[in-house]
mmCIF file of C-alpha atoms in Angstrom:
data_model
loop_
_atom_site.group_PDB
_atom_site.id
_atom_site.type_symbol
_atom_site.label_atom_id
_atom_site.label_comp_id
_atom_site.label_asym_id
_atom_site.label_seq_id
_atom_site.Cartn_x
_atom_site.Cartn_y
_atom_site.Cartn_z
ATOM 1 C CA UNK A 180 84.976 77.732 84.534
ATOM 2 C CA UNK A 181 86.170 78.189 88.393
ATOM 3 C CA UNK A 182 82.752 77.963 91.039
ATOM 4 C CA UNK A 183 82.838 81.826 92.063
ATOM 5 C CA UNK A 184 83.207 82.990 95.651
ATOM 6 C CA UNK A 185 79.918 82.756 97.576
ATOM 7 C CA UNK A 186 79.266 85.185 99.888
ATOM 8 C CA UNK A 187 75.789 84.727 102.085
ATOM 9 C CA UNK A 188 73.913 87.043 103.794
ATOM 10 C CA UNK A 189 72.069 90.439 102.255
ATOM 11 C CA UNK A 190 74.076 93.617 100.735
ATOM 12 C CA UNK A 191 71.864 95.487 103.423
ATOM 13 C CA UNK A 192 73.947 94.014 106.354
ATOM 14 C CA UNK A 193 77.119 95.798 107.478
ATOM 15 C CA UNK A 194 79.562 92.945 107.901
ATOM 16 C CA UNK A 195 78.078 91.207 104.347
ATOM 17 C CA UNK A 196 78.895 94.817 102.562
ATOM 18 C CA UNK A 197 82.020 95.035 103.323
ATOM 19 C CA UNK A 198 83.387 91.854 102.005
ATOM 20 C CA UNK A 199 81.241 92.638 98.729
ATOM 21 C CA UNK A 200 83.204 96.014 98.484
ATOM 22 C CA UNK A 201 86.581 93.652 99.027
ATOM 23 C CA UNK A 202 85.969 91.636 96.282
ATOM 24 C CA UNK A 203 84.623 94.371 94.324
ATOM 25 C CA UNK A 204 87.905 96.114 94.847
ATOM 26 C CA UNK A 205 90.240 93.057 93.950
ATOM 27 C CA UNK A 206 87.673 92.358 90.877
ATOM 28 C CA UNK A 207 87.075 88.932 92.365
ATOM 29 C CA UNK A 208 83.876 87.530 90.944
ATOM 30 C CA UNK A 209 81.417 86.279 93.381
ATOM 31 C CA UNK A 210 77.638 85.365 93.855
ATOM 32 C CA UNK A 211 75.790 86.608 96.652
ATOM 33 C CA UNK A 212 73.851 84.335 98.017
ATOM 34 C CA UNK A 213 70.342 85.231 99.711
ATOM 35 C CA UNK A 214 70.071 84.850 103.635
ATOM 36 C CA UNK A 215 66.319 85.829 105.152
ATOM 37 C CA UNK A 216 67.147 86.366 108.540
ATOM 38 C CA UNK A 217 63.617 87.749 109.439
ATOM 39 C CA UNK A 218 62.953 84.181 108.491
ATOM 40 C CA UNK A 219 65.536 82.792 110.774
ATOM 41 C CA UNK A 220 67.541 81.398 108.009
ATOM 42 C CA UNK A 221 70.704 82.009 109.286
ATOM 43 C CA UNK A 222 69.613 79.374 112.269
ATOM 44 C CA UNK A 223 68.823 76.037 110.139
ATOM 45 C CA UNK A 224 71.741 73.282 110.010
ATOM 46 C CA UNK A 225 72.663 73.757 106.577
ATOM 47 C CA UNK A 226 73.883 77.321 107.305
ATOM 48 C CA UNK A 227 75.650 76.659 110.673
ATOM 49 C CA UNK A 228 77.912 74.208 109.170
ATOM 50 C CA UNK A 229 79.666 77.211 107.659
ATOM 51 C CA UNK A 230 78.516 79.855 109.968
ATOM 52 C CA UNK A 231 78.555 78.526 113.760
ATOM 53 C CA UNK A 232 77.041 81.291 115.117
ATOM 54 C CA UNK A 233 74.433 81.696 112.903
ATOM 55 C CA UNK A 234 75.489 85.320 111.331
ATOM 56 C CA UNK A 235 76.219 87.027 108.730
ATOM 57 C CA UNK A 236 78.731 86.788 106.384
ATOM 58 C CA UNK A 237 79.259 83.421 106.004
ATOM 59 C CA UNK A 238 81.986 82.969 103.029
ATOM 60 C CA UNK A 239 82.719 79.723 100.284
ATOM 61 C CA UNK A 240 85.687 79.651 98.262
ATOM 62 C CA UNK A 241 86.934 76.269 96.720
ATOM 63 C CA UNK A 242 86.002 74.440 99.721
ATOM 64 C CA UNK A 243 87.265 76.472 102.234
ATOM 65 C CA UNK A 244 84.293 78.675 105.011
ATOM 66 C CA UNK A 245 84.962 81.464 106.633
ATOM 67 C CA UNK A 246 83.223 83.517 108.597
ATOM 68 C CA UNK A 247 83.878 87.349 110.345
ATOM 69 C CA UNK A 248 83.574 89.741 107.663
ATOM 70 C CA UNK A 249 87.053 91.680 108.511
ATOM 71 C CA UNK A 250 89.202 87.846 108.053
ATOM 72 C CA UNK A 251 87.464 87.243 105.134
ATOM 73 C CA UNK A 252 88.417 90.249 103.571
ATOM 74 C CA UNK A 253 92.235 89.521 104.586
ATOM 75 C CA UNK A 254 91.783 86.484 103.394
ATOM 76 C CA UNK A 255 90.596 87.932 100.103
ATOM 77 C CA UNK A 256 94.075 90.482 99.477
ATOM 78 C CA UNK A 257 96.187 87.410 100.874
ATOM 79 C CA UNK A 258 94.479 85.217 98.075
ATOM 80 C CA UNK A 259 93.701 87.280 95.287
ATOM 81 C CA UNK A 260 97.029 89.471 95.588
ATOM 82 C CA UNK A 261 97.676 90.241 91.639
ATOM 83 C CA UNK A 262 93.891 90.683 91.286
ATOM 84 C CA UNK A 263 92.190 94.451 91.688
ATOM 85 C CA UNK A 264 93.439 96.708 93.749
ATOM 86 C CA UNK A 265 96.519 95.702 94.516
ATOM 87 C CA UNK A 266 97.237 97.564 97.367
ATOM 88 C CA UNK A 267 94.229 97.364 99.052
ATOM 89 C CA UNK A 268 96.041 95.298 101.933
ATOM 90 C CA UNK A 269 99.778 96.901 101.622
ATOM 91 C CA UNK A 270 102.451 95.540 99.684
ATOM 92 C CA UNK A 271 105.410 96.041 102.348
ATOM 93 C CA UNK A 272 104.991 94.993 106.066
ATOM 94 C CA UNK A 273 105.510 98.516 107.072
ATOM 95 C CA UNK A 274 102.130 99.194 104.750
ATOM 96 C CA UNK A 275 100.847 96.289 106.056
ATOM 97 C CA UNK A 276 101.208 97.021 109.722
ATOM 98 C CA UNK A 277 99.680 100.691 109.663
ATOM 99 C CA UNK A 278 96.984 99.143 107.737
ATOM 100 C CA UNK A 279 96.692 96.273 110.215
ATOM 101 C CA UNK A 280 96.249 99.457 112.976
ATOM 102 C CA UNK A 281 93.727 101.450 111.481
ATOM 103 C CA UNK A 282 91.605 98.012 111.306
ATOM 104 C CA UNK A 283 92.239 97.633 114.633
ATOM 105 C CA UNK A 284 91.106 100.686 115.276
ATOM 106 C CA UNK A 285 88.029 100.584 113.310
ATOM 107 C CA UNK A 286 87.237 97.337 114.883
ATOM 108 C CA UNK A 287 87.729 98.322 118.960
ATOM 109 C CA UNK A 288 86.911 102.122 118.753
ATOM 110 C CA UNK A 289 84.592 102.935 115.659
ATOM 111 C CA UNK A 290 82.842 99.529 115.152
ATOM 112 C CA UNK A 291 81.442 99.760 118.772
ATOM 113 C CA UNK A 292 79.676 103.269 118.980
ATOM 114 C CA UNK A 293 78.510 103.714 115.336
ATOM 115 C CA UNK A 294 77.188 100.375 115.235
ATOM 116 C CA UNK A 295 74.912 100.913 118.139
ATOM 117 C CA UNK A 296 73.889 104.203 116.583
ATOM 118 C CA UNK A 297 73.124 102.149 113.147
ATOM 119 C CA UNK A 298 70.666 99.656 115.236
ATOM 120 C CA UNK A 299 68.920 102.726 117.131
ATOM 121 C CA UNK A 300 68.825 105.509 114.048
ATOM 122 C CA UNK A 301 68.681 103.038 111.117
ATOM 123 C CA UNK A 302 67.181 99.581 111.892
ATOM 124 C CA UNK A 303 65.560 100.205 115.015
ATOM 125 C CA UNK A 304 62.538 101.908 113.495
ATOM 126 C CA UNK A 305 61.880 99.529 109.984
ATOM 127 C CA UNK A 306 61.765 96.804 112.956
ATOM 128 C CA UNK A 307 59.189 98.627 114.958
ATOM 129 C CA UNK A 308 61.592 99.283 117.921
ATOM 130 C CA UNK A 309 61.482 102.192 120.261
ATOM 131 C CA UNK A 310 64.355 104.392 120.240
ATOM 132 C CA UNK A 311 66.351 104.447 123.262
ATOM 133 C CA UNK A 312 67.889 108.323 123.072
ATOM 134 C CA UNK A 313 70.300 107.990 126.350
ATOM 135 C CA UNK A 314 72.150 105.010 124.507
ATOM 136 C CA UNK A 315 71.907 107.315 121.102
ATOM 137 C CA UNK A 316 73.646 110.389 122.949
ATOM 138 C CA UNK A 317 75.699 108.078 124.843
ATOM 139 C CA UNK A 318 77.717 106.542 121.629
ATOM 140 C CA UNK A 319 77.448 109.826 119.712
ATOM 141 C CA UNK A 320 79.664 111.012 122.076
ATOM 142 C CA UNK A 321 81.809 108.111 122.047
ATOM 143 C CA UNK A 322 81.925 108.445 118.246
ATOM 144 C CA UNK A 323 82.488 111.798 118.461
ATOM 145 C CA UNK A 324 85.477 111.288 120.351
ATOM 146 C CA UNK A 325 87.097 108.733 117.784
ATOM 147 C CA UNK A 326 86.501 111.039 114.991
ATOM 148 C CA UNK A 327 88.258 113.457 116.198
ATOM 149 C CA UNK A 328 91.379 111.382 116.754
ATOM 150 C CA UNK A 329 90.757 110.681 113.198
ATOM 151 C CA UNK A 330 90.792 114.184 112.173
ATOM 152 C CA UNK A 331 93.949 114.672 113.632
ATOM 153 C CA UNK A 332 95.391 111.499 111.591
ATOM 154 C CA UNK A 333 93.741 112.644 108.453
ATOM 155 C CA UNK A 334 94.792 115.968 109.015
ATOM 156 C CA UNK A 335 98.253 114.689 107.807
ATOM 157 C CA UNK A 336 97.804 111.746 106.059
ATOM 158 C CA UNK A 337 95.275 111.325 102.633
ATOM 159 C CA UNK A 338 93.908 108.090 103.913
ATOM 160 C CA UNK A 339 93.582 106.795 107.516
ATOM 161 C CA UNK A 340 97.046 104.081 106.287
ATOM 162 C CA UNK A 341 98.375 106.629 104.392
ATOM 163 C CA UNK A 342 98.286 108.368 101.085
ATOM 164 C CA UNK A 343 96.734 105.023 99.266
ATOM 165 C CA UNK A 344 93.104 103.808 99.742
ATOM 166 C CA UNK A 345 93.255 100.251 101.611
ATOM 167 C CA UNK A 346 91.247 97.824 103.541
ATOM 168 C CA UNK A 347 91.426 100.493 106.779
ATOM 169 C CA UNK A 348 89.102 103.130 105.018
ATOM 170 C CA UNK A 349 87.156 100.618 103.260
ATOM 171 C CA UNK A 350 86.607 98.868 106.308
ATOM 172 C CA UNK A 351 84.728 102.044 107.719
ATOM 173 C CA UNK A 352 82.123 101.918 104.851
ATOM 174 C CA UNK A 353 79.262 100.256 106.391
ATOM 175 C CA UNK A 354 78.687 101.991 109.191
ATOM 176 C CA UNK A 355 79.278 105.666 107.975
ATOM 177 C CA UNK A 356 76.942 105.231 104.930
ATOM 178 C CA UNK A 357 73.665 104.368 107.281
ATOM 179 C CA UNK A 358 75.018 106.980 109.667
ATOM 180 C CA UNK A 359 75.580 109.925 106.594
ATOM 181 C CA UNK A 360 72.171 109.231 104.946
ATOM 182 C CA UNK A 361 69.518 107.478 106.838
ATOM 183 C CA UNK A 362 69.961 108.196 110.229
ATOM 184 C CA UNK A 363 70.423 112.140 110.220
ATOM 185 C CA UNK A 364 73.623 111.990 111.940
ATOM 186 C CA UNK A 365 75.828 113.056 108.624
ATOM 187 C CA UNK A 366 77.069 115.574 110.777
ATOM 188 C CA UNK A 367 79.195 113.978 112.924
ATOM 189 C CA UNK A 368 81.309 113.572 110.170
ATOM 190 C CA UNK A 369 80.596 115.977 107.423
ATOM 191 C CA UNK A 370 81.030 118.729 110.289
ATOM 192 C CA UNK A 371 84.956 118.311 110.440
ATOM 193 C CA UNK A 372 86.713 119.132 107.626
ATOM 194 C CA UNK A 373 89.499 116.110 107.437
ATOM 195 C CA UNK A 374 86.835 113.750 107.997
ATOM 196 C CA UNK A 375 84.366 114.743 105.384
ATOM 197 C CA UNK A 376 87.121 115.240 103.105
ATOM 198 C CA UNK A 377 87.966 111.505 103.593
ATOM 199 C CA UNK A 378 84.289 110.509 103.993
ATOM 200 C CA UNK A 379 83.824 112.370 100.442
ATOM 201 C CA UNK A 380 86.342 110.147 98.595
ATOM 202 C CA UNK A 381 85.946 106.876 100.204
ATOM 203 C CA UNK A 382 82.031 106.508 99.400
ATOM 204 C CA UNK A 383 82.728 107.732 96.017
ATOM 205 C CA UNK A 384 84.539 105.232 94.912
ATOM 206 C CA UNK A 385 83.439 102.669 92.218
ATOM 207 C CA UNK A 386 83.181 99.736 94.368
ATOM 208 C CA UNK A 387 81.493 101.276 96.779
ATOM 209 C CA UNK A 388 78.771 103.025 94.086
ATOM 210 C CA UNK A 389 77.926 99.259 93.443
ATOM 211 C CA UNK A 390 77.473 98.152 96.760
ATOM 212 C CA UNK A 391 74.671 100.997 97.805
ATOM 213 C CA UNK A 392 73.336 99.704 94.354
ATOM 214 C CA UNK A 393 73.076 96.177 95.313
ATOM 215 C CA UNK A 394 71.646 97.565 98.618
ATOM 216 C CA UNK A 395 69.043 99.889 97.156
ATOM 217 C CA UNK A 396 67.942 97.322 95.005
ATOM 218 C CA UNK A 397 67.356 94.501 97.774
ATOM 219 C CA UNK A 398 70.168 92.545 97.035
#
């Protein structure tokens, strides 16, 4: 029997949850693999010689490392392209490229503000740090700003890609679910109608159901 995919780091991290709803998506089998960080885990030898800069995700599949959770789930459609959800990652380069966009796009304009706010709103208390509220109002109104660019898009299109899920929606995941219900900020995006549409279907879906699981169970 083939050595599953490893994937290292805990479902509770943004960047490890979205390459666990990847391969949940393609229907890749995989073992997650148990990172303390409070611990400082992610700093011994062992785990630098397949994560350099001591983060997570770091990623094992028949010999090969990778780390930075948005390659590794490219990595994962390139590989595993009959497996799953086939067209999680396009299946024409026109596909492809609009997809390739909207992750761009998640990764310059969203990723940047709304991960702030999930430090500040989310973690920032469990760790026992104060809130700092000019850099919370300062990024909800830089997030604020992309989402509505995105209610424009989804205003005419089902998905952010297009009319199919893909990697560009699931991609957003992390970050909206801390935001939507632990942070008190579900507003910013069940307040427009597009968005929350989108927002609505997205975290509803399967693979994402078992990735809140894993999270809500410690994983």
């Amino acid at each position: 029997m083939a050595t599953p995919v490893k994937v290292y780091g805990p479902a509770m991290s943004t960047a490890v949850s979205r390459v666990l709803a990847c391969l949940l998506e393609k229907n890749v089998d995989f073992q997650l693999v148990p990172v303390n960080l409070s611990k400082g885990e992610q700093k011994k030898p062992d785990f630098r010689k397949i994560q350099p800069f001591s983060q997570v995700p770091a990623f094992e599949d028949e010999g090969i490392c990778l780390f930075e959770s948005r390659a590794i789930c490219r990595y994962i459609c390139e590989k595993y392209t009959d497996k799953g959800n086939k067209g999680l990652y396009g299946t024409n380069p026109v596909a492809r490229a609009s997809i390739d966009q909207w992750l761009e796009a998640e990764g310059q304009s969203f990723n940047p503000p709304s991960s702030v706010l999930v430090f500040q709103l989310a973690f920032a208390p469990r760790m026992k740090i104060k809130q700092d509220q000019v850099v919370i109002k300062q990024n909800e109104e830089k997030l604020s700003k992309v989402l509505g660019i995105y209610e424009k898009r989804l205003g005419e299109t089902r998905f952010l890609a297009g009319d199919e899920f893909s990697l560009a929606d699931l991609s957003h995941l992390p970050n909206t679910q801390y935001l939507v219900t632990t942070s008190g900020r579900g507003e910013l995006f069940t307040s427009r109608k597009n968005v929350g549409r989108w927002w609505n279907e997205i975290s509803s879906r399967d693979s994402w159901k078992k990735v809140v699981d894993m999270q809500n169970k410690g994983a």
